[in-house]
PDB file of C-alpha atoms in Angstrom:
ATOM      1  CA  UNK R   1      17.173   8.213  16.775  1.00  0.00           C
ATOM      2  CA  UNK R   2      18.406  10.925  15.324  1.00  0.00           C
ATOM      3  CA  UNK R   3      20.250  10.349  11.446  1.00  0.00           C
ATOM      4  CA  UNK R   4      20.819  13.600  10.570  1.00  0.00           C
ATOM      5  CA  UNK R   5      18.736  14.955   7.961  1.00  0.00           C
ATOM      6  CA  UNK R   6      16.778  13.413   5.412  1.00  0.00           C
ATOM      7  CA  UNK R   7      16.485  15.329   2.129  1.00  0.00           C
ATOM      8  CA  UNK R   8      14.260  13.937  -0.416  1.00  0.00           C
ATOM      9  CA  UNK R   9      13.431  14.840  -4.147  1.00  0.00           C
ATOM     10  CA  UNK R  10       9.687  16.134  -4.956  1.00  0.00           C
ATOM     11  CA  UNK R  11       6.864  13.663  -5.320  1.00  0.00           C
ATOM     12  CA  UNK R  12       3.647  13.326  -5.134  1.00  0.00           C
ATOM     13  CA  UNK R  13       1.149  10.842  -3.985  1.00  0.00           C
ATOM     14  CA  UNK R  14      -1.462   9.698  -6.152  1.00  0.00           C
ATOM     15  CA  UNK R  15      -3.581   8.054  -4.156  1.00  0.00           C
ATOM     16  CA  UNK R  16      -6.469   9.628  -2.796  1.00  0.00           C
ATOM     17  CA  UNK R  17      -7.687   8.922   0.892  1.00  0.00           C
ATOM     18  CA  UNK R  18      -4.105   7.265   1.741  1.00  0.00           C
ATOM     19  CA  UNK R  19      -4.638   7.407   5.340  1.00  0.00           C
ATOM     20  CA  UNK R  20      -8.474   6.444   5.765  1.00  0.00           C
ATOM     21  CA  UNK R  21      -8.706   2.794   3.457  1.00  0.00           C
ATOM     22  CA  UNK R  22     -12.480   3.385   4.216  1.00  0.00           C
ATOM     23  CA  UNK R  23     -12.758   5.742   1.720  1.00  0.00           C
ATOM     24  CA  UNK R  24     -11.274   3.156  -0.897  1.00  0.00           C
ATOM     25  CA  UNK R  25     -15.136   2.924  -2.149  1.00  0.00           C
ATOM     26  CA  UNK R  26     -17.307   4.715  -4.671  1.00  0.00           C
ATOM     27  CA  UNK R  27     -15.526   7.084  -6.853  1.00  0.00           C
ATOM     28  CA  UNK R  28     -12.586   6.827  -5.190  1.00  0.00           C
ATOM     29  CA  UNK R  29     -11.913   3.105  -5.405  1.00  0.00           C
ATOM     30  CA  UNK R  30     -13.191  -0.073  -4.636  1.00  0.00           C
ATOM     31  CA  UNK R  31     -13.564  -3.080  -2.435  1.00  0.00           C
ATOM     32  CA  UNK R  32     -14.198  -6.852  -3.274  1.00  0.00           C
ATOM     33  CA  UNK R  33     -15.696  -9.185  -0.311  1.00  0.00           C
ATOM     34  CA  UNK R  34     -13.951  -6.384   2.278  1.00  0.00           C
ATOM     35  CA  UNK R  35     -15.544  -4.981   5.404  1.00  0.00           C
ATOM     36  CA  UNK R  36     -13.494  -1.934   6.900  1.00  0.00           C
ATOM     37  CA  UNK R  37     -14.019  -0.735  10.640  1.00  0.00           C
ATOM     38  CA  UNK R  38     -12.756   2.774  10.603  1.00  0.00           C
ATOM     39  CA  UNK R  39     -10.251   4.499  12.776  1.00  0.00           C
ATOM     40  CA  UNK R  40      -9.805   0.952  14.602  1.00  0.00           C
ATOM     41  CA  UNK R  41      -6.250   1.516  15.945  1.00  0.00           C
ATOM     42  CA  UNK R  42      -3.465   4.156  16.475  1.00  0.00           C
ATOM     43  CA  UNK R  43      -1.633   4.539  13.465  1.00  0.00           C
ATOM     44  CA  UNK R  44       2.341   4.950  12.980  1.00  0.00           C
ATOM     45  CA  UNK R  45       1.826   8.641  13.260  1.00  0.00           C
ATOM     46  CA  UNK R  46       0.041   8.469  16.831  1.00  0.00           C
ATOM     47  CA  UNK R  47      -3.493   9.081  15.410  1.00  0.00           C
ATOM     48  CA  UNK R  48      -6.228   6.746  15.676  1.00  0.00           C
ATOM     49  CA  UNK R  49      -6.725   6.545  11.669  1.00  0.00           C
ATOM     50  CA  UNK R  50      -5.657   3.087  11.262  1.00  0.00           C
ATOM     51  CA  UNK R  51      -8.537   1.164  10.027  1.00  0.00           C
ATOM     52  CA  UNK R  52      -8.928  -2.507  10.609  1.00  0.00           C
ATOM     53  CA  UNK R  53      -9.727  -4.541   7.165  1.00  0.00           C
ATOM     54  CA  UNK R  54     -11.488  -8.268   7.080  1.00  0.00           C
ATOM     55  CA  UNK R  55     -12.657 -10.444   4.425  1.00  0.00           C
ATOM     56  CA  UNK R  56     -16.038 -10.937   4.208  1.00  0.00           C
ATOM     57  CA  UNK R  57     -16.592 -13.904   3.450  1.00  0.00           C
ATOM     58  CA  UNK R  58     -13.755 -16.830   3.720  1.00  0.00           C
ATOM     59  CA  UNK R  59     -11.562 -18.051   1.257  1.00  0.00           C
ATOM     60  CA  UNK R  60     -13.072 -15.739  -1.516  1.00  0.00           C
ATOM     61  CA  UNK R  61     -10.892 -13.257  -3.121  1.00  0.00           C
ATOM     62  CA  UNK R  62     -10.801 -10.119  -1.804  1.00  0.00           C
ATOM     63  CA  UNK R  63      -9.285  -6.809  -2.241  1.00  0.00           C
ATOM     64  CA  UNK R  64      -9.127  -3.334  -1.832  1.00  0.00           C
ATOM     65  CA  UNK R  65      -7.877  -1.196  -4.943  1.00  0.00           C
ATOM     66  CA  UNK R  66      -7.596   2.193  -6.553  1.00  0.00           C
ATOM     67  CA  UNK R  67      -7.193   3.168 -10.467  1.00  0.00           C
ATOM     68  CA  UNK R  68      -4.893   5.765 -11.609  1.00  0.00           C
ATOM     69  CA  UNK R  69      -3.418   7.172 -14.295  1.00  0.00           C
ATOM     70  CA  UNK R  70       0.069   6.155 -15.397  1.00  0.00           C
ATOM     71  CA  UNK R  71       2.961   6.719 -18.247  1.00  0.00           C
ATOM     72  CA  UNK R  72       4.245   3.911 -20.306  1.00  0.00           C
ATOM     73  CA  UNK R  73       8.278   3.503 -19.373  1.00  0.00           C
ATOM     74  CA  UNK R  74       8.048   5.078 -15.669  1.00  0.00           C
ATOM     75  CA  UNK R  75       9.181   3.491 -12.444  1.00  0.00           C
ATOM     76  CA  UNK R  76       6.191   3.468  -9.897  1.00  0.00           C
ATOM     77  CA  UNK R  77       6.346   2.482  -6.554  1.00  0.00           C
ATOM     78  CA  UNK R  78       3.289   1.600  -4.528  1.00  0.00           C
ATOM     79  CA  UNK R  79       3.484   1.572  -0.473  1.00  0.00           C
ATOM     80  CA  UNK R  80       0.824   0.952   2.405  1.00  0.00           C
ATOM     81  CA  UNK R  81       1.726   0.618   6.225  1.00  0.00           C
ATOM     82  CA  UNK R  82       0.252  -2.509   7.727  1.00  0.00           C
ATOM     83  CA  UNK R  83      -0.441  -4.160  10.903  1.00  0.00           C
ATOM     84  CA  UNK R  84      -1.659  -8.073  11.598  1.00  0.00           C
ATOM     85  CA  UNK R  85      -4.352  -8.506  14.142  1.00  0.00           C
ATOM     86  CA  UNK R  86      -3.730 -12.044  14.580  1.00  0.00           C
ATOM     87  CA  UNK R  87      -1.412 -13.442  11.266  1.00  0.00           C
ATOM     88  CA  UNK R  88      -2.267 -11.304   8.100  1.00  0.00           C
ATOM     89  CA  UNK R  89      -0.776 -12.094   4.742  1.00  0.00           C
ATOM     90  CA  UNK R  90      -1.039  -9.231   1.350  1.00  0.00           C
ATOM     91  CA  UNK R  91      -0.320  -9.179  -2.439  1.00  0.00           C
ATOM     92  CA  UNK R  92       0.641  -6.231  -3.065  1.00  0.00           C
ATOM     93  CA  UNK R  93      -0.245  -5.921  -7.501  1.00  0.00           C
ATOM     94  CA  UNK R  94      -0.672  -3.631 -10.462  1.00  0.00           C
ATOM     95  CA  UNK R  95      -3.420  -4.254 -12.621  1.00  0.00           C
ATOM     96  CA  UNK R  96      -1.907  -6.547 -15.497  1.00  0.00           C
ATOM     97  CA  UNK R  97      -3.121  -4.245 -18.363  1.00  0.00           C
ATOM     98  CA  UNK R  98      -0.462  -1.880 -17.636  1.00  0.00           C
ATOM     99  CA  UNK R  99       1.989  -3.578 -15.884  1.00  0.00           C
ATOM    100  CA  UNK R 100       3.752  -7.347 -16.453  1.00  0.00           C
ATOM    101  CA  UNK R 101       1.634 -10.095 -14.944  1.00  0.00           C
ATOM    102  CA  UNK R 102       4.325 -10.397 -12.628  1.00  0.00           C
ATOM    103  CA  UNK R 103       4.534  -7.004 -11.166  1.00  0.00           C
ATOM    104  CA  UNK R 104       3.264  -8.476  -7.600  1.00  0.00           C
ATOM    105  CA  UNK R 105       4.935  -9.320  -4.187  1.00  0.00           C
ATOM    106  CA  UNK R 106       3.178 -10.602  -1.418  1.00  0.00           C
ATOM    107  CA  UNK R 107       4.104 -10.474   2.522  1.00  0.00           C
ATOM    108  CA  UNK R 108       3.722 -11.969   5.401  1.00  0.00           C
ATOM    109  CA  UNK R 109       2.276  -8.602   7.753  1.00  0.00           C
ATOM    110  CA  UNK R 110       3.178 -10.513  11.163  1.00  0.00           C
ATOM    111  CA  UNK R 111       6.943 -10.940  10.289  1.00  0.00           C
ATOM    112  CA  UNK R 112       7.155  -8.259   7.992  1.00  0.00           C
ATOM    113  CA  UNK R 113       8.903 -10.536   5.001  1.00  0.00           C
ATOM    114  CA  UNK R 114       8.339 -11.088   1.880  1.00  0.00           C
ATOM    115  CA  UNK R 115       7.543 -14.945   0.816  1.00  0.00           C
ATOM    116  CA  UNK R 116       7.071 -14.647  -2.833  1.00  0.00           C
ATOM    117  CA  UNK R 117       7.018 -12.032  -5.914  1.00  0.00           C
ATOM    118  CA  UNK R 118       6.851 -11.650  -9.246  1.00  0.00           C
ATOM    119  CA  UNK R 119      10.040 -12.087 -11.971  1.00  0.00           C
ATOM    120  CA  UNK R 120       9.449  -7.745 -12.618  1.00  0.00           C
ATOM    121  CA  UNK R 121       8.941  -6.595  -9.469  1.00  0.00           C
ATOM    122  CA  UNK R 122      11.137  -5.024  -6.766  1.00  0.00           C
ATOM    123  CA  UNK R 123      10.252  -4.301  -3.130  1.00  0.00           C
ATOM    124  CA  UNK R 124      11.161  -3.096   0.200  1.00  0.00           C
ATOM    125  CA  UNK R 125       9.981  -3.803   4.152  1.00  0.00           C
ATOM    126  CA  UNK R 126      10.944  -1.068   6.576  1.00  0.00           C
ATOM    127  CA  UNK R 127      10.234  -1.873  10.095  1.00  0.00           C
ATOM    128  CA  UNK R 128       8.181   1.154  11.598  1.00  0.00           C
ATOM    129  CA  UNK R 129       7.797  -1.054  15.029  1.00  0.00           C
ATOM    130  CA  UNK R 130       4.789  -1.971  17.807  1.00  0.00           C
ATOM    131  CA  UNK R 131       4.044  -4.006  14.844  1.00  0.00           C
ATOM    132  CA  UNK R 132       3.899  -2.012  12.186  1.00  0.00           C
ATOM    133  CA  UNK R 133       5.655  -2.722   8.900  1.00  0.00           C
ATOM    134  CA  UNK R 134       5.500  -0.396   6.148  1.00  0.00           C
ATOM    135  CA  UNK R 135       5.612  -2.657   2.541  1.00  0.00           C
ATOM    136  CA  UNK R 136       6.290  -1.582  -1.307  1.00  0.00           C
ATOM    137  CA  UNK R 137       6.088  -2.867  -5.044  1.00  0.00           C
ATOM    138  CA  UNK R 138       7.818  -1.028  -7.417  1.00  0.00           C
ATOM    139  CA  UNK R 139       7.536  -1.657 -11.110  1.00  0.00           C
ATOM    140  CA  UNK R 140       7.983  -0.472 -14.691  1.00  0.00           C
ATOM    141  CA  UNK R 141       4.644   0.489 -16.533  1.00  0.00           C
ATOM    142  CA  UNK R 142       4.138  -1.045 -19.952  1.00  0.00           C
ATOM    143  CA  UNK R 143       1.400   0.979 -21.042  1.00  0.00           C
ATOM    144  CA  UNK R 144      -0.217   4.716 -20.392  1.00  0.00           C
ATOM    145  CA  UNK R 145      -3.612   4.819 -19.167  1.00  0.00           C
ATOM    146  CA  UNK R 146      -5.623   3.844 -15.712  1.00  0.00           C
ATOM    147  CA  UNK R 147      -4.302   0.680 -13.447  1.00  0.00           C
ATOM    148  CA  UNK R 148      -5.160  -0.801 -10.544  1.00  0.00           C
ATOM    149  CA  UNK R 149      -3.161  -0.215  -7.555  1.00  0.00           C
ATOM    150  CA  UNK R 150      -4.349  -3.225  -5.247  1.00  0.00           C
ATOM    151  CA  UNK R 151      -4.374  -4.489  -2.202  1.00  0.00           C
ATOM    152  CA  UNK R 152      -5.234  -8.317  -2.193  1.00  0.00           C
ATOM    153  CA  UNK R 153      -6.053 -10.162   1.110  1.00  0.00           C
ATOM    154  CA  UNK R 154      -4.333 -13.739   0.829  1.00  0.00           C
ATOM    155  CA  UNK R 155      -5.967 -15.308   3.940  1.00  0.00           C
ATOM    156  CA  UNK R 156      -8.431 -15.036   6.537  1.00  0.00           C
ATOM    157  CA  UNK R 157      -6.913 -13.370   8.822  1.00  0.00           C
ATOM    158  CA  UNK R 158      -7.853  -9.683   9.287  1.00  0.00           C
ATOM    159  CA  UNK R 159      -5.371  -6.618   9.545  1.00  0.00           C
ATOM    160  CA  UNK R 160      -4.779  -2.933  10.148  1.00  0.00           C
ATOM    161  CA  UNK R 161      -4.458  -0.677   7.228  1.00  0.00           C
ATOM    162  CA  UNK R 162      -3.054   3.315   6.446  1.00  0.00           C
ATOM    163  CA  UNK R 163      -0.754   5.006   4.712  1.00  0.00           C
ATOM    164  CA  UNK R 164      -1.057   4.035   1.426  1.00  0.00           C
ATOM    165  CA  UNK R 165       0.812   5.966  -1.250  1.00  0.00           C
ATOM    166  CA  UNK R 166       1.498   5.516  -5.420  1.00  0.00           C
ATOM    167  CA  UNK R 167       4.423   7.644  -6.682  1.00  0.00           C
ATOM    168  CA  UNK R 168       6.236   8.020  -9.518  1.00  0.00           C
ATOM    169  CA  UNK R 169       9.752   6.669  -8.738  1.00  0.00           C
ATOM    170  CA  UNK R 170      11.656   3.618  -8.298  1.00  0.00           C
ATOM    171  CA  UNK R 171      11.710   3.859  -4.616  1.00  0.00           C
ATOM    172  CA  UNK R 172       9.350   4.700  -1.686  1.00  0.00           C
ATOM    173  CA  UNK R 173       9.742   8.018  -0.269  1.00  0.00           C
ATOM    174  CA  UNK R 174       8.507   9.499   3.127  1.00  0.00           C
ATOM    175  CA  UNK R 175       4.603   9.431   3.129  1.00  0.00           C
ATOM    176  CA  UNK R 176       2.598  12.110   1.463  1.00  0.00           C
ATOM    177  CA  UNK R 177      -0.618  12.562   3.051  1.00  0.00           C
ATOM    178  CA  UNK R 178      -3.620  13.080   1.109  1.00  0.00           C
ATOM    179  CA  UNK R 179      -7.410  14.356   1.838  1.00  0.00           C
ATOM    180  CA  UNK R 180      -9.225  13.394  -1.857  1.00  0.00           C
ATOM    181  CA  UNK R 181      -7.093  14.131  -4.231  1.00  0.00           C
ATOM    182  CA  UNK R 182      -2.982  13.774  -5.045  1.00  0.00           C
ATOM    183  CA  UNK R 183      -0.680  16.043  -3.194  1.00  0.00           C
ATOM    184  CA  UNK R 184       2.863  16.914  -3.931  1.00  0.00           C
ATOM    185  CA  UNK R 185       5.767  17.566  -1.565  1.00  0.00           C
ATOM    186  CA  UNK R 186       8.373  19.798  -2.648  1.00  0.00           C
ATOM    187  CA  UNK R 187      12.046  18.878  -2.975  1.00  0.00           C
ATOM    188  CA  UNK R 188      13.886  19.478   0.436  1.00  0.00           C
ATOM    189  CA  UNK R 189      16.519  21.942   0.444  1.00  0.00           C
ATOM    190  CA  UNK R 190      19.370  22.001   3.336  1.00  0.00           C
TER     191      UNK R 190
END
């Protein structure tokens, strides 16, 4: 539908890799008892980028995380478009040596609701449809240095992954795209 037009400030993803969770590996991130199939599924932009994400082993933690550098006192807001494949449930958390231990909120990806977060935490679920929800955590950081931005998988159940964006603001913006390193979208202008 068209809403008229949709100016937004500038941000900037952080994130490297946002659309290809594969990547999350290395020097780039990292993944705990997680086995990603790449480019598994048409994403909410129409390409097939979305990659399907399983734990490997059952009822073991797993996750899938980034680190990044953040600034005591600022609002960040950390978003990822997901998908179930059969009934998918995610924690959505900042590492707990820069945020408050209860900077998390965890969804249910099949209904696209929230069933439980953290006393500091705020969120949002925006309904991108054929399934796709696309979730956020925003939080106030603590303390300056490198977090983890993470992805935890809360049951078996596998699900789709992309889009995955950490910005500096207390709410999610349109998604940034980004190839290896952050990119920053300039403020619209009518």
């Amino acid at each position: 539908n068209a809403l008229g037009l949709l100016i937004e400030e500038a941000r900037t993803n952080l994130l490297a890799y946002s659309g290809d969770i594969g990547a999350w590996g290395g020097s780039v991130g990292s993944t705990t008892n997680v086995t990603l199939t790449e480019n598994a599924l048409t994403a909410p932009d129409g390409t097939q980028t979305a990659d399907k994400v399983q734990r490997t082993v059952l009822d073991t933690a797993a996750d899938y995380r980034q680190t990044k550098s953040v600034v005591s006192g600022n609002d960040y807001t950390f978003s990822i478009f997901a998908k179930a494949d059969v009934q998918a449930r995610l924690e959505l958390d900042f590492s707990n040596s820069k945020f408050s231990s209860q900077d998390y909120v965890r969804f249910d990806v099949d209904t696209g609701t929230a069933y439980g977060s953290g006393a500091g935490a705020t969120y949002s679920v925006t309904d991108y449809g054929n399934g796709w929800y696309r979730f956020s955590l925003t939080a106030t950081c603590t303390s300056s240095g490198d977090t983890g931005v993470i992805v935890r998988i809360i049951n078996n159940e596998p699900h789709y992954a992309w889009g995955a964006q950490l910005e500096s603001g207390a709410f999610p913006t349109s998604y940034i795209p980004t190839s290896g390193s952050a990119v920053t979208r300039s403020a619209d202008v009518a």
